[in-house]
Short mmCIF file of C-alpha atoms in Angstrom, two decimals:
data_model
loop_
_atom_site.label_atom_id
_atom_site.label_comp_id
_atom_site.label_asym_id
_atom_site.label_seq_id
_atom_site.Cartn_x
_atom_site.Cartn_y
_atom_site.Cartn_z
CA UNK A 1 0.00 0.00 0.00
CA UNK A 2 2.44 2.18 0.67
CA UNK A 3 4.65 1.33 -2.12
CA UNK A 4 1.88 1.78 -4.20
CA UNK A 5 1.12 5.22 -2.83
CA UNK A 6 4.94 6.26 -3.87
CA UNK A 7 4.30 5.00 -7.43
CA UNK A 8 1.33 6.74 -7.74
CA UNK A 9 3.09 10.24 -6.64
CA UNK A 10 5.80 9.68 -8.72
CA UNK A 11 3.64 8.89 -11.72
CA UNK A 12 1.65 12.11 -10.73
CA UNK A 13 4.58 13.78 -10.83
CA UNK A 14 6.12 13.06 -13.71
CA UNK A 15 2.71 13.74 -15.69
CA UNK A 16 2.90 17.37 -14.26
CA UNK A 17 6.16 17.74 -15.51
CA UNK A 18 5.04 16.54 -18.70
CA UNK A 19 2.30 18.54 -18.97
CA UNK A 20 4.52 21.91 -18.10
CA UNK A 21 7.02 20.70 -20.77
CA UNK A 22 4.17 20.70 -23.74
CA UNK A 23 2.89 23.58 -22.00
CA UNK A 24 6.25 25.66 -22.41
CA UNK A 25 6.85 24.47 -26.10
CA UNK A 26 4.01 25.60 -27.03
CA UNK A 27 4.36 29.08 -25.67
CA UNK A 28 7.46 28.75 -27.48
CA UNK A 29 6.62 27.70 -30.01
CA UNK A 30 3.55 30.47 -30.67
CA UNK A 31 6.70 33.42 -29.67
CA UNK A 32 8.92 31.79 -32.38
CA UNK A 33 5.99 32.00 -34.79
CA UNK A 34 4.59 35.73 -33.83
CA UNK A 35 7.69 36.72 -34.90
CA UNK A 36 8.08 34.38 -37.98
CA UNK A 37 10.52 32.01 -37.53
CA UNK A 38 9.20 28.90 -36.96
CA UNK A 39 10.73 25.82 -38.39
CA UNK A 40 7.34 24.68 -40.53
CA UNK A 41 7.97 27.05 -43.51
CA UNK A 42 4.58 28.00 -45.43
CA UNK A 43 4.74 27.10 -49.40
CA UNK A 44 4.25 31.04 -49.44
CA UNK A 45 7.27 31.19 -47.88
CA UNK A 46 9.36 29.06 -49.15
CA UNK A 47 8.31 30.45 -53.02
CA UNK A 48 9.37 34.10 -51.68
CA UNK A 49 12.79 32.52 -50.32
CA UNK A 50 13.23 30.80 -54.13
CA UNK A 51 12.38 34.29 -55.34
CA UNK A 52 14.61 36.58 -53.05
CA UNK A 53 17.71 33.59 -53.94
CA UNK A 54 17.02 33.99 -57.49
CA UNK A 55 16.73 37.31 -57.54
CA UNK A 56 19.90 38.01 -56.05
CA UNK A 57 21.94 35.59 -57.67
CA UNK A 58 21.12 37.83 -61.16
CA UNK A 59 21.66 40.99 -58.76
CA UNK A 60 25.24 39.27 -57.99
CA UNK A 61 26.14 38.18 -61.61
CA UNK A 62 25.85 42.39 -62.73
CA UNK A 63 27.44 43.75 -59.36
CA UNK A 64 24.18 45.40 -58.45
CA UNK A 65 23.99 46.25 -54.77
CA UNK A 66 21.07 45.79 -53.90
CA UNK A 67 20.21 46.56 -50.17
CA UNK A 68 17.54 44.98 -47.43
CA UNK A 69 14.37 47.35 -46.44
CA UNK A 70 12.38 45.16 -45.45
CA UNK A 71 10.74 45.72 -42.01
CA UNK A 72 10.49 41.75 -40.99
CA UNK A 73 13.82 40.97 -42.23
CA UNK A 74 15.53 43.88 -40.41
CA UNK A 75 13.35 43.87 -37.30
CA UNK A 76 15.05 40.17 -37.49
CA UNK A 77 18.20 41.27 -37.86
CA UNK A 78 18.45 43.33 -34.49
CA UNK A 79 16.80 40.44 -32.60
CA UNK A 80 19.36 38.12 -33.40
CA UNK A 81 23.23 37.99 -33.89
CA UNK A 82 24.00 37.24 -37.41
CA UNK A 83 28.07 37.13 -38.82
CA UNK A 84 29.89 38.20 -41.91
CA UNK A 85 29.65 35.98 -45.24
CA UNK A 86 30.80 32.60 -44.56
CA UNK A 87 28.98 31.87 -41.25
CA UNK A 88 25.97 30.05 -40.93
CA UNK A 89 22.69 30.54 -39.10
CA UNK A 90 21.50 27.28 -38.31
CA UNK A 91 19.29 28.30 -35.04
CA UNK A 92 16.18 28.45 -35.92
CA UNK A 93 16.64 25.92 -39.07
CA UNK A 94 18.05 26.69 -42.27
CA UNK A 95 15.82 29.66 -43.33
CA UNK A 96 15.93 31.61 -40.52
CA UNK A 97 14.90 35.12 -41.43
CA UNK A 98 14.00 35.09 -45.68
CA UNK A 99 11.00 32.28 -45.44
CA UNK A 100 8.58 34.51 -43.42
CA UNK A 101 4.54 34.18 -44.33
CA UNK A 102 4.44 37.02 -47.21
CA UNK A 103 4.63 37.17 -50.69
CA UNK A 104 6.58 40.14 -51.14
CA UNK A 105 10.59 41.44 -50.35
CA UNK A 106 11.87 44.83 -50.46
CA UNK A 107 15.02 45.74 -51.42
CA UNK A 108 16.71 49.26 -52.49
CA UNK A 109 19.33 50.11 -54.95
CA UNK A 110 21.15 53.93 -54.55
CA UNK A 111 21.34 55.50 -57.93
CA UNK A 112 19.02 54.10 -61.50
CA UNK A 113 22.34 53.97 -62.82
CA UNK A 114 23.00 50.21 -61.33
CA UNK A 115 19.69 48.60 -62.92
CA UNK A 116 21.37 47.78 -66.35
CA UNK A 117 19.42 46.55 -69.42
CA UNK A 118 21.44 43.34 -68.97
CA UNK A 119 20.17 42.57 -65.45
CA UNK A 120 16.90 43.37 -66.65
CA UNK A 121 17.22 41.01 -68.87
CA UNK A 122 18.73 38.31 -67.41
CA UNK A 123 15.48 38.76 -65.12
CA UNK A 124 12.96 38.54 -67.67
CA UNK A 125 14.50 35.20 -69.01
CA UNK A 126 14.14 33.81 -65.78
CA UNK A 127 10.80 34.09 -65.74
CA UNK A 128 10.45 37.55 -63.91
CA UNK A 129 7.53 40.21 -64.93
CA UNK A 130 8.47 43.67 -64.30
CA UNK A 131 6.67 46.99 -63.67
CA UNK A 132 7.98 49.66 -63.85
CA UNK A 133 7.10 53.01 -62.14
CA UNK A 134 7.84 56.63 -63.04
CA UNK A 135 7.52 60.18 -62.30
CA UNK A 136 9.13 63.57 -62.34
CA UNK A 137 12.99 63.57 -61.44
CA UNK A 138 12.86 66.43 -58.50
CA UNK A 139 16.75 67.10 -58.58
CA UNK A 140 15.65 69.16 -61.57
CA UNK A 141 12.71 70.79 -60.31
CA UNK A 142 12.40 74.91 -59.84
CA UNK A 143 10.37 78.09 -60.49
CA UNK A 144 12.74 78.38 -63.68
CA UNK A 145 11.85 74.63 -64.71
CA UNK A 146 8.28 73.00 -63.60
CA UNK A 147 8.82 70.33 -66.22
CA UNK A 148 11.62 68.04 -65.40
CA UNK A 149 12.33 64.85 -66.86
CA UNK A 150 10.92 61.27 -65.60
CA UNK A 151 13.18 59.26 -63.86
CA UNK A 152 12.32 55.63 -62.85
CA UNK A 153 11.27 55.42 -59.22
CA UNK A 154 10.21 51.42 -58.16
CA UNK A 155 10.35 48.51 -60.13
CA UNK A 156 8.04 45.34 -59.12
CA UNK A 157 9.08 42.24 -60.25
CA UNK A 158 6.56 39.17 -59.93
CA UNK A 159 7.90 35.42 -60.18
CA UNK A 160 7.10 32.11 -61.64
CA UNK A 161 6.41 31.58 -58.11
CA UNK A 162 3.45 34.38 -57.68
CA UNK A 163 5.34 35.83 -55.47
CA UNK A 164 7.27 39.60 -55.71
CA UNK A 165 10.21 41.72 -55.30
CA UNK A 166 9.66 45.75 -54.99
CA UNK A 167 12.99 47.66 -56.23
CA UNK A 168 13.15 50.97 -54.78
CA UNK A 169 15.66 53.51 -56.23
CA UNK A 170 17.14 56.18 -54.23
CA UNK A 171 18.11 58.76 -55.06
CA UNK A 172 21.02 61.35 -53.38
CA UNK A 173 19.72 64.66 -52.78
CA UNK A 174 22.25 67.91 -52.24
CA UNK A 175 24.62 65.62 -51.60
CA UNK A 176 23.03 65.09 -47.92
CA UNK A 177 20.01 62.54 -47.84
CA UNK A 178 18.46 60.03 -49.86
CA UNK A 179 15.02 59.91 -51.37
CA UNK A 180 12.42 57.55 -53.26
CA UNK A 181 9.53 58.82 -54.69
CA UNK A 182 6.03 58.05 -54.29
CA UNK A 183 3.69 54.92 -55.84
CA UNK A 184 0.46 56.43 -56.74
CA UNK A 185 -2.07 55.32 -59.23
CA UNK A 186 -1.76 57.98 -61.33
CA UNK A 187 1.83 58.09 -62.09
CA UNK A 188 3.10 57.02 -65.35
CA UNK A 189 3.77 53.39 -65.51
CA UNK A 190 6.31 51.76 -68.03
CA UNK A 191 6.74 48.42 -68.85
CA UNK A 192 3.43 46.90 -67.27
CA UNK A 193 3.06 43.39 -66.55
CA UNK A 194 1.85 41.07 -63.89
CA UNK A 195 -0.62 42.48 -61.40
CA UNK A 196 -0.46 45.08 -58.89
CA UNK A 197 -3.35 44.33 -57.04
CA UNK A 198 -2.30 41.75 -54.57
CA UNK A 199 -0.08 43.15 -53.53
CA UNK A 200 -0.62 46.56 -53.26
CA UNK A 201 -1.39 46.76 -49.08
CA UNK A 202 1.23 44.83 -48.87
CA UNK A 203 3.77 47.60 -49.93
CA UNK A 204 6.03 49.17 -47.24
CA UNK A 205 7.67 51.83 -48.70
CA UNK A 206 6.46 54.76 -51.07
CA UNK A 207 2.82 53.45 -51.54
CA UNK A 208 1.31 57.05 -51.58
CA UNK A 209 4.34 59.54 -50.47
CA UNK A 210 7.85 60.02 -51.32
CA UNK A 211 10.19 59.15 -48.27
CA UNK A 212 13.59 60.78 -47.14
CA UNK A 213 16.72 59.38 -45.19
CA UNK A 214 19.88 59.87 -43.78
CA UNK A 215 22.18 58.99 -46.13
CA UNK A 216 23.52 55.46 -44.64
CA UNK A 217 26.36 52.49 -44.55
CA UNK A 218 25.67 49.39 -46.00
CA UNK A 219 27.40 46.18 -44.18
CA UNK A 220 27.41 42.38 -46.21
CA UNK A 221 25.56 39.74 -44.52
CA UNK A 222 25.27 35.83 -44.59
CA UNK A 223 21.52 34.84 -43.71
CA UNK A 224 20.06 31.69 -44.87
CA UNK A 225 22.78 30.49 -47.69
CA UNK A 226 22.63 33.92 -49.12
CA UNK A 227 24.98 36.89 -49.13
CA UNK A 228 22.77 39.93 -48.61
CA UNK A 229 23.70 43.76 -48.17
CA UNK A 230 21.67 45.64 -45.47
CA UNK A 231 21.98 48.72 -43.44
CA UNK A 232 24.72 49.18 -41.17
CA UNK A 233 22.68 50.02 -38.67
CA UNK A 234 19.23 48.48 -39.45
CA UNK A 235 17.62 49.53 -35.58
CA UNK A 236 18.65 53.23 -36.65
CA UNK A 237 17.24 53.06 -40.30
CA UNK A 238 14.04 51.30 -38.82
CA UNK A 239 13.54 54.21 -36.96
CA UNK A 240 13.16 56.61 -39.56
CA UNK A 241 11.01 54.64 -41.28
CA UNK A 242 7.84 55.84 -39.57
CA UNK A 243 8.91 59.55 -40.22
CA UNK A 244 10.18 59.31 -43.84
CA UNK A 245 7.28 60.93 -45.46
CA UNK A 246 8.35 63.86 -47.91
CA UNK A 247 6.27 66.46 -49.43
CA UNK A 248 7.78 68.48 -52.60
CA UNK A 249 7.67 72.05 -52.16
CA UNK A 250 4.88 73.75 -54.85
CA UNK A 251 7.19 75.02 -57.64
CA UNK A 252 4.30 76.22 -59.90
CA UNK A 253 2.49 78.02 -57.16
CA UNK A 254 6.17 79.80 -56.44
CA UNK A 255 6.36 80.30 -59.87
CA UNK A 256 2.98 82.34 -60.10
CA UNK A 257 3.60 84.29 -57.15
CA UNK A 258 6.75 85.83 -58.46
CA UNK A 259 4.70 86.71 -61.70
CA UNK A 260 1.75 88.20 -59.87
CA UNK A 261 4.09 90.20 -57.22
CA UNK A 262 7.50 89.82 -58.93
CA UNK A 263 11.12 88.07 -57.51
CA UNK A 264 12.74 90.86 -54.84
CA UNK A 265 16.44 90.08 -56.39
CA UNK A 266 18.02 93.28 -54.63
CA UNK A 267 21.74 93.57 -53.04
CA UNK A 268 19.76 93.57 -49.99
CA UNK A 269 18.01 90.58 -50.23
CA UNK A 270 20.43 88.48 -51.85
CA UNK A 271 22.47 89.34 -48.60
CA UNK A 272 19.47 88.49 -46.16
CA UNK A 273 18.85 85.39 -47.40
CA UNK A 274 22.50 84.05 -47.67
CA UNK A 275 22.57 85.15 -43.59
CA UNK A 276 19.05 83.77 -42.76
CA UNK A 277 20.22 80.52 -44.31
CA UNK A 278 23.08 80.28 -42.37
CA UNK A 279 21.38 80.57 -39.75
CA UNK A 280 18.87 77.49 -40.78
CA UNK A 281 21.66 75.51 -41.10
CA UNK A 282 23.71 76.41 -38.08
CA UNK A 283 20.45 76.05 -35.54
CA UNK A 284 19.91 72.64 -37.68
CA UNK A 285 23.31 71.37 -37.06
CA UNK A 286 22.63 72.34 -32.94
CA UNK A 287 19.21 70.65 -32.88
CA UNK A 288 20.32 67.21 -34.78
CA UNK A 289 23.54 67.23 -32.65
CA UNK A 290 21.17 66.57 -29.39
CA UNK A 291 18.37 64.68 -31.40
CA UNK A 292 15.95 67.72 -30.82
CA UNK A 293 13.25 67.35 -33.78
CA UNK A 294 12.24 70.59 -35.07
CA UNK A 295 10.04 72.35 -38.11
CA UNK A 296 9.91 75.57 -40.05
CA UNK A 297 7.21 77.68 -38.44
CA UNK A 298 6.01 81.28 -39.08
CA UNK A 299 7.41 83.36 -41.91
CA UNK A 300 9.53 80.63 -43.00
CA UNK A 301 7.24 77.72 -43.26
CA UNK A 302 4.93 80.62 -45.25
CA UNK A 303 8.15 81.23 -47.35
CA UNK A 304 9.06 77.38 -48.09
CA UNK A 305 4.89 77.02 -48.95
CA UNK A 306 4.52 79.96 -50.72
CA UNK A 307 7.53 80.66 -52.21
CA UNK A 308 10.12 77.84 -52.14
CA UNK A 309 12.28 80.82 -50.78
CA UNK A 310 12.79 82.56 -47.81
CA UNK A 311 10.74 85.74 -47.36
CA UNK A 312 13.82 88.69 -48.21
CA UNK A 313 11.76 90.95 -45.79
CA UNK A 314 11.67 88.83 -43.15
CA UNK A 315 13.78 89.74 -39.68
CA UNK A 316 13.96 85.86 -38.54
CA UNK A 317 14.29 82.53 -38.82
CA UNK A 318 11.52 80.42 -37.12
CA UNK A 319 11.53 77.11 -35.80
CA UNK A 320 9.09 75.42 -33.75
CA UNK A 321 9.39 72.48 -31.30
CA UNK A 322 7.35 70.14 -29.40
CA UNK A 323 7.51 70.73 -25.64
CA UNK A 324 7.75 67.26 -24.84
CA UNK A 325 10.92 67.54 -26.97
CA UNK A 326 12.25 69.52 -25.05
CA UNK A 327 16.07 69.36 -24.03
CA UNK A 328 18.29 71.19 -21.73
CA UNK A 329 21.09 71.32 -23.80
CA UNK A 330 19.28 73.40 -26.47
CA UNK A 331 21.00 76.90 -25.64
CA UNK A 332 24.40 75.06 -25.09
CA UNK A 333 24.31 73.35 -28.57
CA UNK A 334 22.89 76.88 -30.29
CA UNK A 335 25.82 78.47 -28.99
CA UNK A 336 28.73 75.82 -29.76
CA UNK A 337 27.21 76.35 -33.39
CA UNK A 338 27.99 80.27 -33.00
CA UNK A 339 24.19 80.86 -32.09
CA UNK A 340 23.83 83.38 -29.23
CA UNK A 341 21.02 83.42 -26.75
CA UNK A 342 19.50 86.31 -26.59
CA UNK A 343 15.74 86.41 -25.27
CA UNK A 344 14.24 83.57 -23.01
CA UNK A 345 10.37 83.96 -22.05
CA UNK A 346 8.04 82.14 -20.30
CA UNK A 347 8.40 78.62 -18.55
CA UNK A 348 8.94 75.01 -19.86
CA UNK A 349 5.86 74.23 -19.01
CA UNK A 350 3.67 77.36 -20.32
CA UNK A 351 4.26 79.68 -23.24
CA UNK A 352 8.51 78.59 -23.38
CA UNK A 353 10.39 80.50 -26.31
CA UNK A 354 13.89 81.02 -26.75
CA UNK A 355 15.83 83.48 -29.22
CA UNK A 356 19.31 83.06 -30.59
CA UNK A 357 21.14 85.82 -32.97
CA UNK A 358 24.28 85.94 -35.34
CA UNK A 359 25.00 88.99 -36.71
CA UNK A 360 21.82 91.04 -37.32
CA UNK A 361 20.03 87.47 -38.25
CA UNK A 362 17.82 86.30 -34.87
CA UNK A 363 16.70 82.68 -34.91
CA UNK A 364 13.50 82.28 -33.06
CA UNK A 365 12.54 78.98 -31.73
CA UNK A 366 8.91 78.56 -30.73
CA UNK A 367 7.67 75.55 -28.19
CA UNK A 368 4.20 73.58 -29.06
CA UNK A 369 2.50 72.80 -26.53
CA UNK A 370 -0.89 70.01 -26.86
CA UNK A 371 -4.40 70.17 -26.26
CA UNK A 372 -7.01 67.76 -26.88
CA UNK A 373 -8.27 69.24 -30.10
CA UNK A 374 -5.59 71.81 -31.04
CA UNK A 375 -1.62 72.46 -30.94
CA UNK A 376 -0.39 75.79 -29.42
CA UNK A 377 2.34 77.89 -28.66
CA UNK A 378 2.76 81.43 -26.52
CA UNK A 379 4.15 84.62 -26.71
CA UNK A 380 5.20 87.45 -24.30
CA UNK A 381 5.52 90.90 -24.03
CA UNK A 382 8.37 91.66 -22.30
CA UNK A 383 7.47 94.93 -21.31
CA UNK A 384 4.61 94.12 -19.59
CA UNK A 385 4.41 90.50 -19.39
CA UNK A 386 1.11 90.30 -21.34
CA UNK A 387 0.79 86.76 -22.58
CA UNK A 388 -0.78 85.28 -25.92
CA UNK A 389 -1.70 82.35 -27.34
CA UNK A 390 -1.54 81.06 -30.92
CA UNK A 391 -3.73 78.42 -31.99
CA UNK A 392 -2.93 75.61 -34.70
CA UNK A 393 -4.71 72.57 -35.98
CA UNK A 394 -3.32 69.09 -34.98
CA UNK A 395 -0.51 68.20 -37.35
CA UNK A 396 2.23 66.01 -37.74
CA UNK A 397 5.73 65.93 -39.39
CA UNK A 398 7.25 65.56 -42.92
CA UNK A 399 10.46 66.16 -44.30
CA UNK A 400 11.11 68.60 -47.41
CA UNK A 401 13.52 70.42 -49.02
CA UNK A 402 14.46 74.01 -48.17
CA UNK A 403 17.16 76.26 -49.89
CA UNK A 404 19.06 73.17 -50.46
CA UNK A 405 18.50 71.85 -46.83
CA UNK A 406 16.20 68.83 -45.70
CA UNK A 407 14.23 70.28 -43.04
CA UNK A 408 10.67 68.70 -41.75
CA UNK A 409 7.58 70.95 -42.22
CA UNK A 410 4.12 70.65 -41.06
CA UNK A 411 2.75 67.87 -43.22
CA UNK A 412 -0.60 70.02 -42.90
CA UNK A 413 0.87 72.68 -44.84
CA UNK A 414 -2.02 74.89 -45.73
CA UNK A 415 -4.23 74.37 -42.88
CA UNK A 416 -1.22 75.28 -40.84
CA UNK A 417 -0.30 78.26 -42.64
CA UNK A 418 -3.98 79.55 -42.69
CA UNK A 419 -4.10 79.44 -39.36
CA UNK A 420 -1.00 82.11 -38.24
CA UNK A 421 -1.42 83.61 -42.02
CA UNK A 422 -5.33 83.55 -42.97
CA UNK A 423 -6.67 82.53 -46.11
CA UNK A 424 -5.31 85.23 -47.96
CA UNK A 425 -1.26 83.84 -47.23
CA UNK A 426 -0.65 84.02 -50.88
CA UNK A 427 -0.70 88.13 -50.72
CA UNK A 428 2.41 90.17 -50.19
CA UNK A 429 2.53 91.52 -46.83
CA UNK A 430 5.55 93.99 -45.76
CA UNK A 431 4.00 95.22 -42.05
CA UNK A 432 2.81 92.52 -39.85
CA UNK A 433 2.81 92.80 -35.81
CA UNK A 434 3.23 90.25 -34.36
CA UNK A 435 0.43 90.00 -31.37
CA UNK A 436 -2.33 92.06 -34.00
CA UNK A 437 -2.20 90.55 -37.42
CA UNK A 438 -2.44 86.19 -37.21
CA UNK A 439 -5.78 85.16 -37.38
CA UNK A 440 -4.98 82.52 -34.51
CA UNK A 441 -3.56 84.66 -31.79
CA UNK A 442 -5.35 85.71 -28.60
CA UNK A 443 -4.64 87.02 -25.26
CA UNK A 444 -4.02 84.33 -22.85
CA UNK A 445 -3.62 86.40 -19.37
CA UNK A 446 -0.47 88.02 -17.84
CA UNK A 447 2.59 87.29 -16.40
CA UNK A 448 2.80 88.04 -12.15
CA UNK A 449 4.95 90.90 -11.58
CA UNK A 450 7.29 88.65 -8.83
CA UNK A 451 7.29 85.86 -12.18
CA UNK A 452 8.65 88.82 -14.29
CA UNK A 453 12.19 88.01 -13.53
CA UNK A 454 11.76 84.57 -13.99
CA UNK A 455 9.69 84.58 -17.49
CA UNK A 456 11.12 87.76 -19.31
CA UNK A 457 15.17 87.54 -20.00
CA UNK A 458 16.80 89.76 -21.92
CA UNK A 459 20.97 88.54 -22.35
#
């Protein structure tokens, strides 16, 4: 009896640890497969690994370097360790990070110039279908030229296998950034074959905007057999992805503004805008040094939208920045980039602005602060310490181009600009004041007089 009680525990036992075994592979098992890596490979997935091999293989036999955007593959990457050519990655099984449940890779390729008829035709006789997307090359665009060329700006190439590769080309900008441009249904498209339509939500990159990057390294990897080239640092290019949108600046509507109210080409603006640019660039070099995101606000966001220029009668350069971006190192980095301070009013947390000048050029940067319904951000009088508000719509960010500089502006251009300017932004305006002319501004109390020293500095 009492053996048999003994067995009986034991047995117990062991069927508990049993059960907590199956129990833990199969929680396993379900993380390994979340993240797509599990060792059953779909037939989807194993036909996009036989496309992504072949693909490459062509890629390798012309020297074209093509490069790894895709967000699974990369997301991959940082998760796990993975060596130079000539290691293996036997983990997980032997496709480890290319046989994931989806019938499309991306890949990049910097510069046109490396997609050569050859490859493109060494692709076609094995069995790939190409489309081939274009539009107008912006490295050529300006008020003097509104009709540049067409450049080619994503390729998609379907298999034997149903399943796809999109090509993205980049493109260097200024010498400073990369950009794609935009799928959209109404571009030109070259070349058609094969069919768009499956996997059009399926597209990562470019599907309606253009997108913009930090110009990047490019490291060669060994993943599953196959010698791939991907981002140096894939976590840091991963991160842009989300804020890569790009909007063009409006040449043509430039264009007729200087021919209803003419192009101010004088000695004296030539001269203010060579300064006020300096400026731009000088605060921009301060605010990326400390990873402080910032916009052009005011009377130069109105003179990117409106004119692709800045204003010649303008006194500033305006920047705004998100509060909660907000970084205590802002006036230090201004002023190791020859930026001095010169005004500080209000508090961090209500109605914060800071001034910088060099030379006779001031740089004013403007704090957002947000609201349930609306963005704002305050002003002072500093003689008084009368306070106002300005109110904007809710926007977010995009990158653009700027006097040869990429810069992010509101990606809510007009509504944004209609708000501090009105609806009539698009006429010339040589007197404004600054608490008295935008539609959007409105007293928002006072400053106490023992706060006065506190919220009103003058250096």
């Amino acid at each position: 009896m009492h053996r048999s009680g003994i067995l009986a525990g034991l047995l117990f036992i062991s069927l508990c640890f049993l059960l907590v075994q199956v129990y833990l592979y199969a929680i396993s098992l379900r993380s390994l497969k979340h993240q797509g890596f599990t060792r059953k490979i779909s037939t989807k997935g194993l036909n996009a690994y036989k496309t992504t091999k072949e693909f490459l293989l062509i890629a390798a036999k012309y020297n074209t370097p093509l490069f790894v955007m895709d967000h699974d593959i990369l997301e991959a990457l940082v998760q796990y360790r993975v060596g130079p050519p000539g290691e293996t990655n036997t983990t997980l099984g032997r496709c480890k990070y290319l046989c994931y449940n989806n019938s499309i890779r991306t890949f990049g390729v910097l510069d046109i110039r490396w997609i050569t008829k050859g490859f493109l035709k060494d692709l076609k006789s094995s069995g790939f279908r190409s489309t081939l997307i274009v539009g107008p090359d912006p490295r050529h665009m300006s008020t003097q030229y509104l009709s540049p060329p067409n450049t080619p700006f994503h390729y998609l190439f379907e298999s034997q296998y149903k399943t796809y590769i999109h090509l993205i080309v980049f493109y260097e900008r200024r010498t400073s950034y990369l950009w794609h441009g935009p799928i959209q249904r109404t571009d030109l498209i070259e070349e058609p074959s094969g069919n768009w339509e499956p996997v059009w939500p399926l597209l990562q990159f470019g599907r309606e905007f253009a997108g913009a990057y930090a110009k990047m390294e490019f490291t060669l990897i060994h993943v599953d057999r196959l010698n791939i080239l991907v981002p140096k640092f894939p976590a840091s290019f991963l991160n842009q992805v989300p804020q890569s949108q790009f909007i063009e600046c409006n040449f043509r509507q430039a264009y007729n503004f200087a021919a209803v109210n003419g192009m101010d080409n004088s000695p004296e603006a030539k001269d203010f805008r060579v300064k006020a640019r300096e400026v731009l660039v000088r605060g921009k070099r301060a605010l990326d040094d400390i990873g402080v995101r910032f916009w052009l606000s005011s009377g130069t966001c109105l003179g990117w939208f409106r004119e692709c220029n800045i204003i010649p009668h303008g006194l500033d350069v305006d920047f705004g920045i998100w509060i909660t971006d907000y970084n205590s190192k802002i006036v230090s980095a201004m002023e190791s980039h020859g930026l001095q301070l010169k005004l500080e009013f209000g508090k961090v947390e209500d109605s914060y602005e800071l001034s910088f000048v060099r030379g006779n050029i001031k740089l004013d940067v403007f704090f957002f602060y947000e609201e349930y319904d609306h963005m704002w951000n305050g002003g002072t009088e500093y003689r008084n310490g009368n306070k106002y508000k300005y109110d904007f719509p809710k926007f977010t960010l995009c990158w653009t181009e700027f006097v040869g500089v990429r810069v992010r502006v509101p990606c809510e251009t007009q509504s944004y600009i209609e708000a501090n300017y009105g609806k009539d932004w698009d006429r010339k305006v040589k007197h404004w004041n600054w608490k008295e002319s935008p539609p959007n501004v409105r007293p928002n109390g006072q400053w106490d007089a023992e706060e006065m020293q506190q919220v009103v500095k003058v250096f």
